[in-house]
Every structure is written in C-alpha cells, then in structure tokens.
Coordinates of C-alpha atoms and ligand atoms in Angstrom, one line a residue:
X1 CA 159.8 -80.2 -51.9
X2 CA 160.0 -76.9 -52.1
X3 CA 162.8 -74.0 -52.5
X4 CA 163.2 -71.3 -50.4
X5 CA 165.8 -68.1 -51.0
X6 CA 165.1 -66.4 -47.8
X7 CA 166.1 -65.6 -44.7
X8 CA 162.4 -64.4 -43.7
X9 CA 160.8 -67.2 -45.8
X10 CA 162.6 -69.6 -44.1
X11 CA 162.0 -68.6 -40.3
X12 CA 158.2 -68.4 -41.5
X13 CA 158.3 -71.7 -42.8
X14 CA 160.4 -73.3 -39.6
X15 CA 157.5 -71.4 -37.1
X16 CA 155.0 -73.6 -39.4
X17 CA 156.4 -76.6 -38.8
X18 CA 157.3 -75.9 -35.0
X19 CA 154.1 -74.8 -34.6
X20 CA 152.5 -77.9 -36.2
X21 CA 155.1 -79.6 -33.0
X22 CA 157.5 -81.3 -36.2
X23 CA 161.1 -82.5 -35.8
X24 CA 163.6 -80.2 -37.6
X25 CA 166.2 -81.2 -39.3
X26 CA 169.0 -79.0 -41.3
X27 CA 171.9 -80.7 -43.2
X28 CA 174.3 -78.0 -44.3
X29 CA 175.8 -78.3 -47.6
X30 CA 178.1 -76.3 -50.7
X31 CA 175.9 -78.3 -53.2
X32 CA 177.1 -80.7 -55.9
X33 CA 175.6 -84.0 -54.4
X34 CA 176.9 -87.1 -54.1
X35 CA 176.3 -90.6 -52.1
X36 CA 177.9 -89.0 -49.2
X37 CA 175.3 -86.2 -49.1
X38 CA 172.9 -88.5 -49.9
X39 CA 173.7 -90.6 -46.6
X40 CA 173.0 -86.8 -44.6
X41 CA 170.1 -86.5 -46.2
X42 CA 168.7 -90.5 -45.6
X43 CA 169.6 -89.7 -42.0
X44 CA 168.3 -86.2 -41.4
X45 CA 164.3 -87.8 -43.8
X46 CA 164.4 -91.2 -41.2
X47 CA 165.0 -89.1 -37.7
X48 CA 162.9 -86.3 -38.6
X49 CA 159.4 -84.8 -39.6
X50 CA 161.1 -81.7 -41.5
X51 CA 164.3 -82.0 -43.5
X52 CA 166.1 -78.9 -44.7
X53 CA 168.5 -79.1 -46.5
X54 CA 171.0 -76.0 -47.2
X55 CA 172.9 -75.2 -50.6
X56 CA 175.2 -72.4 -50.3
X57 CA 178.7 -72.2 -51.4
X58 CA 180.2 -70.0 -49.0
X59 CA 182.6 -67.8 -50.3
X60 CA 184.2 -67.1 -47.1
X61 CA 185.1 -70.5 -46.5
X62 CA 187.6 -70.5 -49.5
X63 CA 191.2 -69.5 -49.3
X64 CA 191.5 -70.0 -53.0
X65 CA 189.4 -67.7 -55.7
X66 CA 190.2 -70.0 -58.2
X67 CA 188.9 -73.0 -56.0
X68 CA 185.5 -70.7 -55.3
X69 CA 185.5 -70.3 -58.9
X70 CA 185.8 -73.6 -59.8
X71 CA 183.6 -75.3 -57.4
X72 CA 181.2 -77.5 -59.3
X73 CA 177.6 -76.3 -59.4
X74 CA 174.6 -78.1 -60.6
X75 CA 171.8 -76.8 -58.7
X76 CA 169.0 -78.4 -61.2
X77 CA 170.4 -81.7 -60.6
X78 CA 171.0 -81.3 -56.8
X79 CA 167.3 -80.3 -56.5
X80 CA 166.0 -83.7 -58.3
X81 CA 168.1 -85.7 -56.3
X82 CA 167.2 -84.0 -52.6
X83 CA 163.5 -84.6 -53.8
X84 CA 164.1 -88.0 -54.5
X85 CA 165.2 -88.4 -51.1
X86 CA 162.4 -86.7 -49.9
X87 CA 163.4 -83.7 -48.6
X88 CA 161.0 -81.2 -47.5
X89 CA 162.8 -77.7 -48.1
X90 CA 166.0 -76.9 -50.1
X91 CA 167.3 -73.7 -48.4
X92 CA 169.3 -71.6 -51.4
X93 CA 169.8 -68.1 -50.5
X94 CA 172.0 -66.1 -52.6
X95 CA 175.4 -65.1 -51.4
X96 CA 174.0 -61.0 -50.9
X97 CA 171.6 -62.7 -48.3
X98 CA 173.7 -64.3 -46.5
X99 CA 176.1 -61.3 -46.2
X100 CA 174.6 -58.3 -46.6
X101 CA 175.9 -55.4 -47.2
X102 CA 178.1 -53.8 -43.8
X103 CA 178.0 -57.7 -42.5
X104 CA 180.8 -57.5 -40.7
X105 CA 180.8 -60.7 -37.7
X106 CA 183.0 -63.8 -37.9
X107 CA 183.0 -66.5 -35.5
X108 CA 186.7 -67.9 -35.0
X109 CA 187.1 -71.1 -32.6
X110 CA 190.6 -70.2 -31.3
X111 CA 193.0 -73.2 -31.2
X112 CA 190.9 -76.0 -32.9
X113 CA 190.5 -74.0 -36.1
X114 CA 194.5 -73.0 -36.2
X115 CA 195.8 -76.4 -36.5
X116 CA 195.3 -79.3 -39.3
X117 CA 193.4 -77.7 -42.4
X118 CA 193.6 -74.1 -40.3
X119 CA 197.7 -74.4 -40.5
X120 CA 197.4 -75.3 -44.5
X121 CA 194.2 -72.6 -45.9
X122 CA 194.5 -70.1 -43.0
X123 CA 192.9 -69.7 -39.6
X124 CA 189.7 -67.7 -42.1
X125 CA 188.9 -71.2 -43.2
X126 CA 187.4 -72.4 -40.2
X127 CA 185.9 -69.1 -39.5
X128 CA 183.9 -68.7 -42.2
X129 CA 182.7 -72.5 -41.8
X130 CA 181.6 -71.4 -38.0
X131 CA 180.2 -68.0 -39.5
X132 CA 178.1 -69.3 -41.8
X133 CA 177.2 -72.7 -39.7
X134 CA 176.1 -70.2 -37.4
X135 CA 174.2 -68.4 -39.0
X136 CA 172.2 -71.1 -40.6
X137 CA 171.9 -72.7 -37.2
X138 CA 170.0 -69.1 -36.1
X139 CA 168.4 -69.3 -39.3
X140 CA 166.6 -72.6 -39.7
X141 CA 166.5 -73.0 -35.8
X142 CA 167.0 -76.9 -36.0
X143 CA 166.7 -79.4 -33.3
X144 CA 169.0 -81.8 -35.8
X145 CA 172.0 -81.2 -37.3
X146 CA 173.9 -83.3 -39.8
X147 CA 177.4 -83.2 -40.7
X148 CA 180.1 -86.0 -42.3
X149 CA 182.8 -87.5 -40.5
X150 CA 184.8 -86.7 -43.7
X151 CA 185.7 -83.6 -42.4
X152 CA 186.1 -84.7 -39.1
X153 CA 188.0 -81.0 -38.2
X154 CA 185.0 -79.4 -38.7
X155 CA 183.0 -81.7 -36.5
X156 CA 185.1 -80.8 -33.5
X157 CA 185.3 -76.8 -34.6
X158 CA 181.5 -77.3 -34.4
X159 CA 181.0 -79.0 -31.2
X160 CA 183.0 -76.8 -29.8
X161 CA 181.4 -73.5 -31.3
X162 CA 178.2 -75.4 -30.6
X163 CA 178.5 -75.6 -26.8
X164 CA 180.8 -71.9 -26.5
X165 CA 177.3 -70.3 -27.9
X166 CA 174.9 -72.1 -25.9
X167 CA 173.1 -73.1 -29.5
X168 CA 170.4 -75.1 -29.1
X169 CA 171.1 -78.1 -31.7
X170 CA 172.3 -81.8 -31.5
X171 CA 175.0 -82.5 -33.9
X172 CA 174.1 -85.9 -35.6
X173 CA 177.3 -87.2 -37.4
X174 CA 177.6 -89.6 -40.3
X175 CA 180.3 -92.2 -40.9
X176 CA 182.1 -91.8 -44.7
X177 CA 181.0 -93.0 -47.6
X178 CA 183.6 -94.0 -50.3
X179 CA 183.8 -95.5 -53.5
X180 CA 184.4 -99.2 -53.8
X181 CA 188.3 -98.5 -53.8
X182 CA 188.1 -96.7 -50.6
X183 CA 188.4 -93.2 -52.2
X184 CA 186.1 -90.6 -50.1
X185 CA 183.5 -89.2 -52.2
X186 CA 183.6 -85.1 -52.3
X187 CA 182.6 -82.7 -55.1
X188 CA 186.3 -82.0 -55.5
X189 CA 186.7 -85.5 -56.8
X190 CA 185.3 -84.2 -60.1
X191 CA 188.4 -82.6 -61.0
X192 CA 190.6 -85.3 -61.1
X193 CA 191.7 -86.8 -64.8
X194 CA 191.6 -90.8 -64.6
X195 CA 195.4 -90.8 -63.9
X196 CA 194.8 -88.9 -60.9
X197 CA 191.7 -90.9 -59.9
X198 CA 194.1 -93.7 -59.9
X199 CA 196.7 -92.5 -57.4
X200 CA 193.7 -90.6 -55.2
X201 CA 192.7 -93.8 -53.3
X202 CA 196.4 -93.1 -51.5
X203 CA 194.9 -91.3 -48.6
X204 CA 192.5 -93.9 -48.2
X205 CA 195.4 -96.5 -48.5
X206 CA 197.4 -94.7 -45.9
X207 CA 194.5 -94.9 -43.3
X208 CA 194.0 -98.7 -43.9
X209 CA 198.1 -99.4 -43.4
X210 CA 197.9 -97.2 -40.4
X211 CA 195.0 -99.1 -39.1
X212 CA 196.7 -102.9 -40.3
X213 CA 199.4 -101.7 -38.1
X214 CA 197.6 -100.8 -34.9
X215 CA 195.6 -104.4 -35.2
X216 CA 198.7 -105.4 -35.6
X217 CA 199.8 -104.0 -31.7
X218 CA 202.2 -100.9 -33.1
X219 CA 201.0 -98.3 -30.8
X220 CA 203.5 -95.8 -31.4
X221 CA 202.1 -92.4 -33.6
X222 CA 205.6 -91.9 -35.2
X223 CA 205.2 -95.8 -36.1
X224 CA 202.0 -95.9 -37.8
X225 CA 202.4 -93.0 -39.4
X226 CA 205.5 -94.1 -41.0
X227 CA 203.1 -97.4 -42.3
X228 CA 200.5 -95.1 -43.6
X229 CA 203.3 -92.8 -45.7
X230 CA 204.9 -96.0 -46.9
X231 CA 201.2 -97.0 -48.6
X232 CA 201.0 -93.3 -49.8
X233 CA 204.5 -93.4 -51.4
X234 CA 203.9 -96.0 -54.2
X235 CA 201.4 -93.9 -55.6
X236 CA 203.6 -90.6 -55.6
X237 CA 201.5 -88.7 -53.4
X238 CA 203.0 -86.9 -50.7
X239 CA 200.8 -85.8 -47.9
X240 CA 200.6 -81.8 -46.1
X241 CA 200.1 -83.3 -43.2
X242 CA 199.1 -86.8 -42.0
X243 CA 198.7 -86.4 -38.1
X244 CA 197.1 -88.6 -35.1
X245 CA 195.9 -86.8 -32.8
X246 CA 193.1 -86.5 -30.3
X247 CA 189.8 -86.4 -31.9
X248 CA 188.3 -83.7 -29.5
X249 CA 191.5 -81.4 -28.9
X250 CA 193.2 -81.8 -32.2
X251 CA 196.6 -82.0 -30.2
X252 CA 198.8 -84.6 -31.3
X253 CA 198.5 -88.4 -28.9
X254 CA 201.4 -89.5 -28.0
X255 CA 200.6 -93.0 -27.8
X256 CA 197.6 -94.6 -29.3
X257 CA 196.0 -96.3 -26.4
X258 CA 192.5 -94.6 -26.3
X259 CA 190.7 -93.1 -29.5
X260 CA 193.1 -90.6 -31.9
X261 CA 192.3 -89.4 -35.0
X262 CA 194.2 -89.7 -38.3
X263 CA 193.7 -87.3 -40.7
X264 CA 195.8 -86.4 -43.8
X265 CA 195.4 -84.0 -46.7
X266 CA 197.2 -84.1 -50.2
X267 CA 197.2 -82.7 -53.0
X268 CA 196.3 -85.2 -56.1
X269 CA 197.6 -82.8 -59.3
X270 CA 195.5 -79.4 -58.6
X271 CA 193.0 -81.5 -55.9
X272 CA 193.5 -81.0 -52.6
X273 CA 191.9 -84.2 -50.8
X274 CA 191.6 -84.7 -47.0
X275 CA 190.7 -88.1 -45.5
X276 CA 190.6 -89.7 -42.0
X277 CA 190.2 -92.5 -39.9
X278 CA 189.1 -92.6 -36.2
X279 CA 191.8 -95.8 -34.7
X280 CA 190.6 -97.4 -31.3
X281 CA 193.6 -98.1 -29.8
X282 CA 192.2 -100.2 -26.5
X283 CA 190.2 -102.2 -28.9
X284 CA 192.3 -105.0 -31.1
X285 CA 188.6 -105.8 -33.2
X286 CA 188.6 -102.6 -35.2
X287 CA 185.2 -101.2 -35.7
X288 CA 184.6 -100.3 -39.3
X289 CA 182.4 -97.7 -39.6
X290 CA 182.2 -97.0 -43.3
X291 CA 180.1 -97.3 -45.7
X292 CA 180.3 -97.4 -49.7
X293 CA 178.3 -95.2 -51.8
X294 CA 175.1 -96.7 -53.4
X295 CA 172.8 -94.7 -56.3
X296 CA 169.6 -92.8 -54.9
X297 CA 166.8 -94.1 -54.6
X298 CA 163.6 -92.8 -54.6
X299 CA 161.9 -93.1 -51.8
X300 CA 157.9 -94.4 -51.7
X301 CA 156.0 -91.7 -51.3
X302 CA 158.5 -88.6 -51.8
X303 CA 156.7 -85.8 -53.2
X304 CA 157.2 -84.6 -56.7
X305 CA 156.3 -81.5 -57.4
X306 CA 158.6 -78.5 -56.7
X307 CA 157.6 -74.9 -55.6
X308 CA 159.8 -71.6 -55.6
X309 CA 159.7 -69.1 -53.4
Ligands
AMP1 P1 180.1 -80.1 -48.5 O1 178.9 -79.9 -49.5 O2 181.3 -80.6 -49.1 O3 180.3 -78.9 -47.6 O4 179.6 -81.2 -47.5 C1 178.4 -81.1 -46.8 C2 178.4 -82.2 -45.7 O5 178.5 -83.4 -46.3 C3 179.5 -82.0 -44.7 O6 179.0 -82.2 -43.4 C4 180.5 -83.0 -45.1 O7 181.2 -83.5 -44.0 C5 179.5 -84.1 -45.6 N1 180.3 -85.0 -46.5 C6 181.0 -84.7 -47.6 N2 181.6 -85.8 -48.1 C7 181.1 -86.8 -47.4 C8 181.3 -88.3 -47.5 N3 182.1 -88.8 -48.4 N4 180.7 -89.0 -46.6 C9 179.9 -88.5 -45.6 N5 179.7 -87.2 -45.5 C10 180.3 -86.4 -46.4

C-alpha cells in the first residue's frame, strides 16, 4: 500500500492504473477505522483492481469546533489496518490541499440536505459532505464508489448530487455493521463512558420495535413511531428526531405500504448518534440486511510494505 498527500500525485497515480485498463475504486472516509469501514473497504478490494481509500476529516462538514476537535485520530493504526485489508492507496491530503487558499465553492443539494441531520447541524453540514465528496470524486476519478447505509441521508444527498452533476461514478452502498447488541459502530462511539454505552443500543432498540410492529401489520407512521419511542424511553434517551419517511425524497410517508426510511438521532451524554432502518412495508418477511462487526483479517497476499509520497 502506499500513501499519497496529493492532489497531483493522486491523478498521476489514477492515469496509471486507468491506463494499465484497472477498476477504480474510492471509499471516502474521516479516519478512525472500525468493522464498519472495514466492510467498505472488503467491498471496494473484492469488486475492484484499485482500491483507494480516502482519510480526511473534513472540517467543513462540522457544525461543532469542539466535535472537529475532538474527532478521534489514529492515522498509524488506520494505515495498518487498510493494508491488512489490502488496499492499494491511502489518499491523506492535508486540510490546506483540499482548500486552498481563495477556495471559495460549495455544493448545496437544496431540499434533501435541509431536512433530518440538515434541520439539527445546519443546511452547511450536507454541503460540505457534497463539497468535499465532490471533489474527491474529480479527484480520484473512480468508477466505484462506497458509502454506508449508516448514514443513509447522505446516500440520498449523494445520489442526487451524483446524477444533478452528470459525475461519472456508481455509488455502491453497504448494509450496517453493529456490535452484537445492535449498536451501530462509528468513531463517535469512542466517547461514550460504559454507562452511556449501556443506554446507546436505544436507537437500535427503537428501530427493531418499529420494525416488530410493522411485521406485526401496524402500518400507520404515527403508530410505529410511537413503538420505537416506547423502546427508546426505558433507557432515558430521548430522540431529535425519529422520522419515516421516503428513502429517496426524505419527505415524511404517510402510510408504510412501499419502502420508508426510519432514521433517528440522539444524543447519548455529549454523543450525538444517528441510526436507521430501511422497513418494507408490502413485504410481511422482513429482510435483514445487517451485519455484525467481525475483527480484520488479513488478507492472503496483501502487501506489506508501505511507501510515502
Ligand atoms: P466516516 O469515516 O464516519 O465519514 O464514514 C466513512 C464511511 O463509512 C461512510 O460512507 C459511512 O456511512 C460508512 N460507515 C460508518 N459507519 C458505518 C457502519 N457502522 N456500517 C457501515 N458503514 C459505515
């Protein structure tokens, strides 16, 4: 594997591979690996002949200095564990080359990124997730892109600023992986004391009462979300929002009949979590699609030596 800071570097080293008529794919991350990552990662290495594989914690993304602050950062260890996986290129380009000096461009998808996680950190949230996606889309040039249900918001801002800009990528998403009490794994989980770790796995609980309900026929939105509070209540975690709505326009269902997404964000102590579930409402067999996190392993034949450039 090796690492790459730049911009230029980066474009030479995607003409290589292109050239040499290789598969690329680029899974965008802030760093601080875990399983979920992990699963990006195993997809991007089995569907393509080039994996890249971006850090960058992108300061305009946060709404929150002390949460850009406090963002855990480990690049050392994230570098082992993408070259266990057998990654070909980490991508780590400090903040000054990503935005330069007079940068002055932001990409805003009106609508989709107001609502949900826009209405709680502030329609520059989104926009700095679709200015710097953007960029490393024009950057790496990909014909794969990875992203995580987890944040299913940002898989529909993304489609959307996807087909608005004509970019030429296909968005490969990957179902959430969770710890074996249903928690979703994110980097935030770090700063959670055991207490908090404890009454965390209520989002998760909420989504599995919501979806209990709808096997169980309840169609109605106001319904089922009144089953997934009731799970969330026990464990004194009140949500921001907890909304079903349609996975493509964000805009609230009013009956569950098709697909509809439930997503819900809380604050756990100083944490702010978001979780969701995708419900099939025509379809009384739920589908699971989850998976729980397993430890890396190292791949036969991954490479071991690291280069800087
Ligand atoms: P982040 O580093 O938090 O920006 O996440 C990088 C990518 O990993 C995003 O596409 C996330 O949606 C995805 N991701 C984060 N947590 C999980 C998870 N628990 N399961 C699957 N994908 C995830």
């Amino acid at each position: 594997m090796i690492t790459i800071r730049t911009k230029a570097e980066m474009r030479r080293h995607v003409a290589g591979a292109r050239a040499a008529g290789r598969r690329v794919g680029l899974v965008p991350t802030m760093g601080a690996f875990h399983a979920g990552h992990h699963a990006l990662m195993a997809a991007a290495r089995a569907a393509c002949d080039e994996v890249v594989v971006s850090l960058f914690v992108n300061p305009a993304q946060f709404d929150e200095a002390s949460d850009l602050a406090d963002y855990p950062r480990d690049e050392a260890r994230d570098l082992a564990e993408a070259e266990a996986l057998g990654v070909d290129v980490l991508f780590a380009p400090s903040p000054d080359e990503i935005y330069p000096a007079g940068f002055a461009t932001s990409v805003r998808v009106a609508g989709l990124g107001d609502v949900l996680e826009g209405a709680e950190r502030g329609a520059g949230h989104f926009a700095g997730v679709c200015t710097v996606v953007a960029k490393l889309l024009n950057i790496v040039s990909p014909d794969l892109a990875y992203f995580g249900q987890k944040d299913a918001q940002q898989v529909a801002v993304l489609r959307r600023m996807v087909a608005d800009l004509d970019i030429p990528v296909r968005l490969e998403i990957i179902p959430t992986v969770r710890e074996p009490d249903g928690l979703a794994l994110s980097s935030r989980n770090v700063h959670l004391d055991a207490g908090e770790r404890g009454r965390a796995v209520a989002l998760s609980q909420a989504l599995r009462a919501a979806e209990a309900a709808l096997r169980d026929g309840e169609r109605d939105p106001e319904r089922l979300r009144a089953a997934a509070l009731d799970a969330m209540a026990p464990h004194d975690v009140t949500p921001e929002y907890l909304a079903l709505v349609d996975p493509d326009s964000l805009q609230p269902v009013d009956r569950v009949d098709g697909r509809a997404l439930l997503a819900v964000a809380a604050r756990v102590g100083q944490t702010r979590l978001i979780d969701n579930a995708l419900l099939e409402g025509s379809d009384p067999s739920l589908q699971q699609s989850e998976v729980t996190s397993r430890p890396v392993a190292t791949p036969v034949g991954a490479s071991t030596t690291t280069k800087e450039i």
